[in-house]
mmCIF file of C-alpha atoms in Angstrom:
data_model
loop_
_atom_site.group_PDB
_atom_site.id
_atom_site.type_symbol
_atom_site.label_atom_id
_atom_site.label_comp_id
_atom_site.label_asym_id
_atom_site.label_seq_id
_atom_site.Cartn_x
_atom_site.Cartn_y
_atom_site.Cartn_z
ATOM 1 C CA MET A 1 176.775 61.876 20.032
ATOM 2 C CA ALA A 2 173.538 62.260 22.264
ATOM 3 C CA LEU A 3 173.817 62.903 25.967
ATOM 4 C CA ARG A 4 172.228 60.328 28.237
ATOM 5 C CA GLY A 5 171.153 59.972 31.858
ATOM 6 C CA PRO A 6 171.372 62.227 34.730
ATOM 7 C CA PHE A 7 173.819 64.549 33.016
ATOM 8 C CA SER A 8 171.464 65.115 30.194
ATOM 9 C CA ARG A 9 168.543 65.938 32.356
ATOM 10 C CA LEU A 10 170.884 68.442 34.684
ATOM 11 C CA LEU A 11 171.916 70.141 31.435
ATOM 12 C CA ARG A 12 168.137 70.643 30.193
ATOM 13 C CA ALA A 13 166.881 71.671 33.645
ATOM 14 C CA GLN A 14 169.775 74.362 33.641
ATOM 15 C CA LEU A 15 168.849 75.417 30.229
ATOM 16 C CA GLY A 16 165.292 75.764 31.373
ATOM 17 C CA HIS A 17 165.843 77.617 34.469
ATOM 18 C CA THR A 18 168.326 80.051 32.771
ATOM 19 C CA GLY A 19 166.115 80.188 29.518
ATOM 20 C CA GLN A 20 162.983 80.872 31.250
ATOM 21 C CA GLN A 21 164.349 83.856 32.674
ATOM 22 C CA SER A 22 165.177 85.197 29.434
ATOM 23 C CA ARG A 23 162.476 84.416 26.945
ATOM 24 C CA ALA A 24 160.078 87.126 25.801
ATOM 25 C CA GLN A 25 157.210 87.659 28.328
ATOM 26 C CA SER A 26 155.088 88.894 25.576
ATOM 27 C CA VAL A 27 153.347 86.535 22.734
ATOM 28 C CA ALA A 28 152.647 87.699 19.414
ATOM 29 C CA VAL A 29 149.677 85.787 17.455
ATOM 30 C CA LEU A 30 149.679 86.135 13.814
ATOM 31 C CA GLY A 31 147.026 84.477 11.513
ATOM 32 C CA ALA A 32 147.926 83.456 8.253
ATOM 33 C CA PRO A 33 144.649 82.418 6.516
ATOM 34 C CA PHE A 34 146.401 80.595 3.525
ATOM 35 C CA SER A 35 145.429 77.259 1.449
ATOM 36 C CA ARG A 36 146.953 77.232 -1.861
ATOM 37 C CA GLY A 37 149.852 74.978 -0.748
ATOM 38 C CA GLN A 38 147.424 72.073 -0.917
ATOM 39 C CA LYS A 39 144.037 71.234 -2.817
ATOM 40 C CA ARG A 40 141.412 71.293 0.057
ATOM 41 C CA ALA A 41 139.535 74.440 0.626
ATOM 42 C CA GLY A 42 138.730 75.690 4.083
ATOM 43 C CA VAL A 43 142.009 75.407 5.936
ATOM 44 C CA GLU A 44 142.277 79.410 5.475
ATOM 45 C CA HIS A 45 139.808 79.556 8.140
ATOM 46 C CA GLY A 46 142.085 77.631 10.753
ATOM 47 C CA PRO A 47 143.204 80.985 12.211
ATOM 48 C CA ARG A 48 139.407 82.188 12.872
ATOM 49 C CA VAL A 49 138.372 78.814 14.512
ATOM 50 C CA ILE A 50 141.444 78.721 16.836
ATOM 51 C CA ARG A 51 140.888 81.980 18.062
ATOM 52 C CA ASP A 52 137.121 81.386 18.378
ATOM 53 C CA ALA A 53 138.102 78.237 20.794
ATOM 54 C CA GLY A 54 139.725 80.896 23.267
ATOM 55 C CA LEU A 55 143.078 81.031 22.310
ATOM 56 C CA ILE A 56 143.755 84.853 23.358
ATOM 57 C CA GLU A 57 141.924 84.365 26.909
ATOM 58 C CA ARG A 58 143.924 81.052 27.312
ATOM 59 C CA LEU A 59 147.241 82.705 26.787
ATOM 60 C CA SER A 60 146.316 85.830 28.835
ATOM 61 C CA SER A 61 145.433 83.744 31.714
ATOM 62 C CA LEU A 62 149.287 82.613 31.658
ATOM 63 C CA ASP A 63 150.315 85.893 32.608
ATOM 64 C CA TYR A 64 151.713 86.893 29.059
ATOM 65 C CA SER A 65 151.369 90.281 27.508
ATOM 66 C CA VAL A 66 149.493 89.066 24.457
ATOM 67 C CA HIS A 67 149.418 91.120 21.152
ATOM 68 C CA ASP A 68 146.962 89.744 18.555
ATOM 69 C CA PHE A 69 148.156 91.170 15.232
ATOM 70 C CA GLY A 70 145.275 89.602 13.447
ATOM 71 C CA ASP A 71 145.840 88.157 10.064
ATOM 72 C CA LEU A 72 147.844 88.736 7.131
ATOM 73 C CA SER A 73 146.207 89.626 3.731
ATOM 74 C CA PHE A 74 147.143 87.540 1.034
ATOM 75 C CA SER A 75 146.811 88.002 -2.723
ATOM 76 C CA HIS A 76 145.921 85.167 -4.929
ATOM 77 C CA LEU A 77 147.567 85.689 -8.452
ATOM 78 C CA GLU A 78 144.996 84.948 -11.375
ATOM 79 C CA GLN A 79 147.747 83.671 -13.332
ATOM 80 C CA ASP A 80 149.701 80.996 -11.577
ATOM 81 C CA GLU A 81 150.553 77.952 -13.653
ATOM 82 C CA PRO A 82 151.979 74.988 -12.290
ATOM 83 C CA TYR A 83 155.875 74.727 -12.638
ATOM 84 C CA MET A 84 157.091 71.331 -12.771
ATOM 85 C CA ASP A 85 153.884 69.854 -11.420
ATOM 86 C CA VAL A 86 154.333 72.445 -8.171
ATOM 87 C CA LYS A 87 151.061 74.040 -7.702
ATOM 88 C CA PHE A 88 150.458 77.742 -7.464
ATOM 89 C CA PRO A 89 154.090 78.345 -7.051
ATOM 90 C CA ARG A 90 154.159 81.954 -7.241
ATOM 91 C CA SER A 91 150.948 82.487 -4.858
ATOM 92 C CA VAL A 92 152.547 80.330 -2.112
ATOM 93 C CA GLY A 93 155.930 81.953 -2.647
ATOM 94 C CA GLY A 94 154.605 85.395 -2.299
ATOM 95 C CA ALA A 95 152.612 84.521 0.578
ATOM 96 C CA ASN A 96 155.608 83.323 2.649
ATOM 97 C CA GLN A 97 157.679 85.998 1.814
ATOM 98 C CA LEU A 98 155.162 88.370 3.209
ATOM 99 C CA LEU A 99 154.831 85.930 6.184
ATOM 100 C CA SER A 100 158.743 85.975 6.638
ATOM 101 C CA GLY A 101 158.754 89.450 7.137
ATOM 102 C CA ALA A 102 155.985 89.733 9.712
ATOM 103 C CA VAL A 103 157.461 86.943 11.733
ATOM 104 C CA SER A 104 161.177 88.523 11.606
ATOM 105 C CA ARG A 105 159.480 91.930 12.896
ATOM 106 C CA ALA A 106 157.655 90.282 15.650
ATOM 107 C CA VAL A 107 160.407 88.101 16.988
ATOM 108 C CA GLY A 108 162.919 91.120 16.502
ATOM 109 C CA ALA A 109 160.527 93.120 18.626
ATOM 110 C CA GLY A 110 161.047 90.698 21.584
ATOM 111 C CA HIS A 111 157.672 88.625 21.404
ATOM 112 C CA THR A 112 157.559 84.925 21.330
ATOM 113 C CA LEU A 113 155.745 84.248 17.895
ATOM 114 C CA VAL A 114 152.648 82.209 17.524
ATOM 115 C CA MET A 115 151.615 81.534 13.815
ATOM 116 C CA LEU A 116 148.243 80.380 13.150
ATOM 117 C CA GLY A 117 147.791 78.649 9.639
ATOM 118 C CA GLY A 118 146.769 77.877 7.260
ATOM 119 C CA ASP A 119 148.417 75.136 5.436
ATOM 120 C CA HIS A 120 151.937 73.771 6.346
ATOM 121 C CA SER A 121 153.679 75.465 3.243
ATOM 122 C CA LEU A 122 153.699 78.332 5.414
ATOM 123 C CA ALA A 123 156.757 77.210 7.454
ATOM 124 C CA VAL A 124 159.084 78.252 4.778
ATOM 125 C CA GLY A 125 158.006 81.856 5.929
ATOM 126 C CA SER A 126 157.713 81.287 9.480
ATOM 127 C CA VAL A 127 160.743 79.581 10.127
ATOM 128 C CA SER A 128 162.884 81.896 7.650
ATOM 129 C CA GLY A 129 161.706 84.731 9.312
ATOM 130 C CA HIS A 130 162.638 83.581 12.731
ATOM 131 C CA ALA A 131 165.776 82.551 11.286
ATOM 132 C CA ARG A 132 166.466 86.163 10.033
ATOM 133 C CA GLN A 133 166.715 87.104 13.819
ATOM 134 C CA CYS A 134 168.019 83.715 15.239
ATOM 135 C CA PRO A 135 170.049 82.119 12.511
ATOM 136 C CA ASP A 136 171.208 79.419 14.799
ATOM 137 C CA LEU A 137 167.770 78.054 15.471
ATOM 138 C CA GLY A 138 166.871 74.530 16.159
ATOM 139 C CA LEU A 139 163.816 73.130 14.510
ATOM 140 C CA ILE A 140 161.418 70.564 15.878
ATOM 141 C CA TRP A 141 158.747 69.214 13.387
ATOM 142 C CA VAL A 142 155.550 67.611 14.776
ATOM 143 C CA ASP A 143 153.728 65.883 11.944
ATOM 144 C CA ALA A 144 152.439 62.646 10.500
ATOM 145 C CA HIS A 145 154.346 63.935 7.533
ATOM 146 C CA ALA A 146 158.142 64.838 6.770
ATOM 147 C CA ASP A 147 157.026 67.524 4.289
ATOM 148 C CA ILE A 148 160.473 67.294 2.810
ATOM 149 C CA ASN A 149 159.673 66.453 -0.665
ATOM 150 C CA THR A 150 161.388 68.289 -3.554
ATOM 151 C CA PRO A 151 159.545 69.357 -6.790
ATOM 152 C CA MET A 152 161.176 66.080 -8.117
ATOM 153 C CA THR A 153 160.118 63.647 -5.681
ATOM 154 C CA SER A 154 156.430 64.882 -4.848
ATOM 155 C CA PRO A 155 153.755 62.756 -5.823
ATOM 156 C CA SER A 156 151.154 65.473 -5.759
ATOM 157 C CA GLY A 157 153.070 68.759 -6.468
ATOM 158 C CA ASN A 158 151.400 70.111 -3.277
ATOM 159 C CA LEU A 159 153.682 72.644 -1.642
ATOM 160 C CA HIS A 160 152.592 71.910 1.817
ATOM 161 C CA GLY A 161 154.598 68.659 1.505
ATOM 162 C CA GLN A 162 157.795 70.482 0.469
ATOM 163 C CA PRO A 163 158.590 73.439 2.956
ATOM 164 C CA VAL A 164 161.538 71.711 4.727
ATOM 165 C CA ALA A 165 163.230 71.105 1.403
ATOM 166 C CA PHE A 166 163.320 74.966 0.846
ATOM 167 C CA MET A 167 164.954 75.532 4.374
ATOM 168 C CA LEU A 168 168.104 72.810 3.985
ATOM 169 C CA LYS A 169 171.405 73.680 2.901
ATOM 170 C CA GLU A 170 172.079 70.047 1.917
ATOM 171 C CA LEU A 171 169.268 70.379 -0.680
ATOM 172 C CA GLN A 172 170.326 73.505 -2.295
ATOM 173 C CA ASP A 173 171.596 71.908 -5.296
ATOM 174 C CA LYS A 174 168.649 69.716 -5.721
ATOM 175 C CA MET A 175 165.938 72.562 -5.504
ATOM 176 C CA PRO A 176 165.228 74.139 -8.924
ATOM 177 C CA GLY A 177 164.202 77.651 -9.195
ATOM 178 C CA ILE A 178 160.623 77.735 -8.553
ATOM 179 C CA PRO A 179 158.705 81.007 -9.546
ATOM 180 C CA GLY A 180 157.856 83.070 -6.438
ATOM 181 C CA PHE A 181 160.694 81.595 -4.296
ATOM 182 C CA GLN A 182 163.612 83.469 -5.536
ATOM 183 C CA TRP A 183 163.929 85.462 -2.176
ATOM 184 C CA VAL A 184 164.529 82.105 -0.251
ATOM 185 C CA LYS A 185 167.963 81.166 0.557
ATOM 186 C CA PRO A 186 168.706 77.797 2.493
ATOM 187 C CA PHE A 187 169.428 78.429 6.286
ATOM 188 C CA LEU A 188 168.928 75.258 8.018
ATOM 189 C CA SER A 189 171.278 72.265 8.365
ATOM 190 C CA SER A 190 169.905 68.725 8.414
ATOM 191 C CA ARG A 191 171.471 68.593 11.843
ATOM 192 C CA ASP A 192 169.389 71.395 13.370
ATOM 193 C CA LEU A 193 165.959 69.827 12.465
ATOM 194 C CA VAL A 194 164.183 66.649 14.653
ATOM 195 C CA TYR A 195 160.863 65.150 13.306
ATOM 196 C CA ILE A 196 158.468 63.739 15.920
ATOM 197 C CA GLY A 197 155.357 61.551 14.998
ATOM 198 C CA LEU A 198 156.031 60.483 11.264
ATOM 199 C CA ARG A 199 154.010 57.749 9.979
ATOM 200 C CA ASP A 200 153.185 58.623 6.309
ATOM 201 C CA VAL A 201 156.576 59.271 4.327
ATOM 202 C CA ASP A 202 156.943 59.298 0.734
ATOM 203 C CA PRO A 203 159.721 57.209 -0.796
ATOM 204 C CA GLY A 204 161.511 60.109 -2.075
ATOM 205 C CA GLU A 205 161.391 61.566 1.365
ATOM 206 C CA TYR A 206 162.557 58.460 3.170
ATOM 207 C CA HIS A 207 165.913 58.442 1.025
ATOM 208 C CA LEU A 208 166.521 62.082 2.010
ATOM 209 C CA LEU A 209 165.992 61.459 5.590
ATOM 210 C CA LYS A 210 168.375 58.630 5.589
ATOM 211 C CA ASP A 211 170.816 60.191 3.128
ATOM 212 C CA LEU A 212 170.888 63.501 5.090
ATOM 213 C CA GLY A 213 171.136 61.797 8.539
ATOM 214 C CA ILE A 214 168.224 63.590 9.986
ATOM 215 C CA GLN A 215 166.993 62.738 13.415
ATOM 216 C CA TYR A 216 163.447 61.613 13.416
ATOM 217 C CA PHE A 217 160.895 59.743 15.503
ATOM 218 C CA THR A 218 158.227 57.755 13.715
ATOM 219 C CA MET A 219 155.074 56.543 15.689
ATOM 220 C CA ARG A 220 156.581 53.162 15.905
ATOM 221 C CA ASP A 221 159.880 54.806 17.622
ATOM 222 C CA ILE A 222 157.511 56.502 19.950
ATOM 223 C CA ASP A 223 155.878 53.232 20.905
ATOM 224 C CA ARG A 224 158.979 51.513 21.293
ATOM 225 C CA LEU A 225 160.973 54.112 23.287
ATOM 226 C CA GLY A 226 158.258 56.202 24.946
ATOM 227 C CA ILE A 227 157.700 59.824 24.575
ATOM 228 C CA GLN A 228 159.822 60.793 27.556
ATOM 229 C CA ARG A 229 162.736 59.153 26.028
ATOM 230 C CA VAL A 230 161.932 60.688 22.567
ATOM 231 C CA MET A 231 161.969 64.073 23.848
ATOM 232 C CA GLU A 232 165.183 63.636 25.931
ATOM 233 C CA VAL A 233 166.999 62.591 22.504
ATOM 234 C CA THR A 234 165.420 65.325 20.801
ATOM 235 C CA LEU A 235 166.617 68.186 23.003
ATOM 236 C CA ASP A 236 169.981 66.496 23.514
ATOM 237 C CA HIS A 237 170.259 66.441 19.848
ATOM 238 C CA LEU A 238 169.346 70.236 19.408
ATOM 239 C CA LEU A 239 170.735 71.650 22.633
ATOM 240 C CA ALA A 240 173.733 69.528 23.921
ATOM 241 C CA ARG A 241 176.010 71.763 22.084
ATOM 242 C CA LYS A 242 174.681 75.149 23.095
ATOM 243 C CA GLN A 243 171.697 77.123 24.089
ATOM 244 C CA ARG A 244 169.665 78.124 21.062
ATOM 245 C CA ALA A 245 166.212 79.401 19.961
ATOM 246 C CA ILE A 246 163.609 76.657 19.206
ATOM 247 C CA HIS A 247 160.880 76.868 16.509
ATOM 248 C CA LEU A 248 158.261 74.379 16.822
ATOM 249 C CA SER A 249 156.204 73.621 13.676
ATOM 250 C CA PHE A 250 153.192 71.554 14.708
ATOM 251 C CA ASP A 251 150.868 70.103 12.380
ATOM 252 C CA ILE A 252 147.718 69.216 13.815
ATOM 253 C CA ASP A 253 147.518 65.981 11.988
ATOM 254 C CA ALA A 254 150.198 64.723 13.883
ATOM 255 C CA PHE A 255 147.549 63.458 16.603
ATOM 256 C CA ASP A 256 145.431 60.654 15.891
ATOM 257 C CA PRO A 257 142.344 61.726 13.694
ATOM 258 C CA SER A 258 140.149 60.569 16.538
ATOM 259 C CA LEU A 259 141.141 63.689 18.523
ATOM 260 C CA ALA A 260 141.890 65.994 15.415
ATOM 261 C CA PRO A 261 139.248 64.949 12.649
ATOM 262 C CA ALA A 262 139.034 68.480 11.024
ATOM 263 C CA THR A 263 142.259 68.360 8.941
ATOM 264 C CA GLY A 264 143.193 67.626 5.506
ATOM 265 C CA THR A 265 145.526 64.581 5.583
ATOM 266 C CA PRO A 266 144.554 62.567 8.648
ATOM 267 C CA VAL A 267 146.533 59.430 9.146
ATOM 268 C CA ASN A 268 145.621 56.757 11.783
ATOM 269 C CA GLY A 269 147.843 55.761 14.468
ATOM 270 C CA GLY A 270 148.833 59.317 15.826
ATOM 271 C CA LEU A 271 149.877 61.123 18.675
ATOM 272 C CA THR A 272 147.754 60.492 21.764
ATOM 273 C CA TYR A 273 146.452 63.629 23.905
ATOM 274 C CA ARG A 274 149.047 62.922 26.525
ATOM 275 C CA GLU A 275 151.993 62.471 24.035
ATOM 276 C CA GLY A 276 151.364 65.619 22.057
ATOM 277 C CA ILE A 277 150.973 68.002 25.286
ATOM 278 C CA TYR A 278 154.112 66.047 26.963
ATOM 279 C CA ILE A 279 156.182 67.330 23.930
ATOM 280 C CA THR A 280 155.046 70.890 24.153
ATOM 281 C CA GLU A 281 155.436 70.786 27.911
ATOM 282 C CA GLU A 282 159.088 69.478 27.464
ATOM 283 C CA ILE A 283 159.849 72.265 25.026
ATOM 284 C CA HIS A 284 158.543 75.023 27.107
ATOM 285 C CA ASN A 285 160.484 73.778 29.949
ATOM 286 C CA THR A 286 163.774 74.305 28.009
ATOM 287 C CA GLY A 287 162.779 78.189 28.237
ATOM 288 C CA LEU A 288 164.027 78.301 24.690
ATOM 289 C CA LEU A 289 161.163 78.161 22.313
ATOM 290 C CA SER A 290 161.048 81.630 20.380
ATOM 291 C CA ALA A 291 158.310 81.013 17.635
ATOM 292 C CA MET A 292 155.966 78.319 16.974
ATOM 293 C CA ASP A 293 153.434 77.380 14.007
ATOM 294 C CA LEU A 294 150.094 75.577 14.349
ATOM 295 C CA VAL A 295 148.968 74.528 11.130
ATOM 296 C CA GLU A 296 146.416 72.569 9.196
ATOM 297 C CA VAL A 297 143.128 72.881 11.030
ATOM 298 C CA ASN A 298 140.460 72.933 8.596
ATOM 299 C CA PRO A 299 137.002 73.471 9.614
ATOM 300 C CA VAL A 300 135.191 72.684 6.354
ATOM 301 C CA LEU A 301 136.591 69.088 6.794
ATOM 302 C CA GLY A 302 135.048 68.112 10.235
ATOM 303 C CA ALA A 303 132.101 65.981 10.016
ATOM 304 C CA SER A 304 129.992 68.136 12.613
ATOM 305 C CA ARG A 305 130.251 71.126 14.769
ATOM 306 C CA GLU A 306 131.642 68.989 17.484
ATOM 307 C CA ALA A 307 134.601 67.558 15.366
ATOM 308 C CA VAL A 308 135.539 71.110 14.550
ATOM 309 C CA GLU A 309 135.315 72.475 17.851
ATOM 310 C CA ALA A 310 137.599 69.489 19.095
ATOM 311 C CA THR A 311 140.280 70.085 16.693
ATOM 312 C CA ALA A 312 140.519 73.696 17.326
ATOM 313 C CA SER A 313 140.278 73.243 21.134
ATOM 314 C CA LEU A 314 143.116 70.921 20.887
ATOM 315 C CA ALA A 315 145.117 73.354 18.754
ATOM 316 C CA VAL A 316 144.436 75.818 21.778
ATOM 317 C CA ASP A 317 145.718 73.310 24.227
ATOM 318 C CA VAL A 318 148.931 72.806 22.123
ATOM 319 C CA ILE A 319 149.777 76.474 21.985
ATOM 320 C CA ALA A 320 148.934 77.154 25.575
ATOM 321 C CA SER A 321 151.106 74.161 26.729
ATOM 322 C CA SER A 322 153.979 75.016 24.556
ATOM 323 C CA LEU A 323 153.869 78.637 26.513
ATOM 324 C CA GLY A 324 153.628 77.226 29.965
ATOM 325 C CA GLN A 325 150.104 75.951 30.751
ATOM 326 C CA THR A 326 151.042 73.135 32.877
ATOM 327 C CA ARG A 327 149.574 69.668 34.531
ATOM 328 C CA GLU A 328 150.606 68.865 38.002
ATOM 329 C CA GLY A 329 154.172 67.654 37.692
ATOM 330 C CA ALA A 330 155.201 69.175 34.514
ATOM 331 C CA HIS A 331 157.492 71.976 35.850
ATOM 332 C CA ALA A 332 161.351 71.802 34.976
ATOM 333 C CA SER A 333 163.350 70.779 38.180
ATOM 334 C CA ALA A 334 166.137 73.133 38.741
ATOM 335 C CA ASP A 335 166.700 72.645 42.550
ATOM 336 C CA GLY A 336 170.251 73.554 43.605
ATOM 337 C CA ILE A 337 171.091 75.374 40.273
ATOM 338 C CA PRO A 338 171.764 79.013 40.865
ATOM 339 C CA ALA A 339 169.761 81.499 38.674
ATOM 340 C CA GLN A 340 172.025 83.153 36.034
ATOM 341 C CA LYS A 341 170.271 86.033 34.049
ATOM 342 C CA LYS A 342 170.848 86.066 30.345
ATOM 343 C CA ASP A 343 169.716 88.728 27.778
ATOM 344 C CA THR A 344 167.228 87.390 25.272
ATOM 345 C CA GLU A 345 169.246 88.446 22.258
ATOM 346 C CA GLN A 346 172.068 86.131 23.157
ATOM 347 C CA LEU A 347 169.920 83.251 21.980
ATOM 348 C CA CYS A 348 169.748 84.623 18.500
ATOM 349 C CA LEU A 349 173.320 85.503 17.644
#
């Protein structure tokens, strides 16, 4: 049962106060220039345009020690035939295995990890690598799409629409052995996941969301409840029982296409700038963000240079806000709560 009212706010304020004392003061930025989880070329250039929009300088201005580890180098197999209509399974699986190891090493070294995609199939590697260090993590998935198709339900076969299905323990019996993914073992329970911003959900995905009892908020829910209430319920759902590391997986198409036009699968009626930034501010205020993805920026699909720059600049704002860039009044309130120093590693037991 979700906590409500003043006790909920007090709990989150306390988590924010203690967590901000304990989370890493260094940020690792890792690029994953990969596009084979979907069919539109250009998303592999996402890490470059996000960096070019001033990401490293912005994060440095927030008093973090910023370590840019550059981009991973992915190999594309010449022979990578579809499997059950799943496209490029070996390439996608291998890329995610490489990414998983890199993310695990960065988080294990004490950094807060920022993964720049690339398409959203990369979340398999990013979240699984994080979970190797923090097996009890909670996942917040901000996206127009649920990305929980299985190979049997996917209308397209594109793996950027299936990453969550590889993670969930409850779907283990519904996932065939996809070539390239033998290394992946389900590690996440459905109760440890919350979606925000959904508005284009396939029929098979809808049934999975309902059958598994996954907490999700569509854009209609956001219209009805308001983004403040959505975030209260989200954080109560993930944190009411205990402190835990948070993984934020943010697809730029969660925003309305008027704000983020340079992306592969835009859907009208998305998040406003204020709603998107409020989500990331509230996640930062918990003090528990340990790793995040920013994916699906595709400069090739921007109709103009201004469209590409606007999308990349928005990506920088999302990342910076997740890591503490604030608007006036966005600071967590912890008046009267004593400081309680905790080790970072305690969140990842």
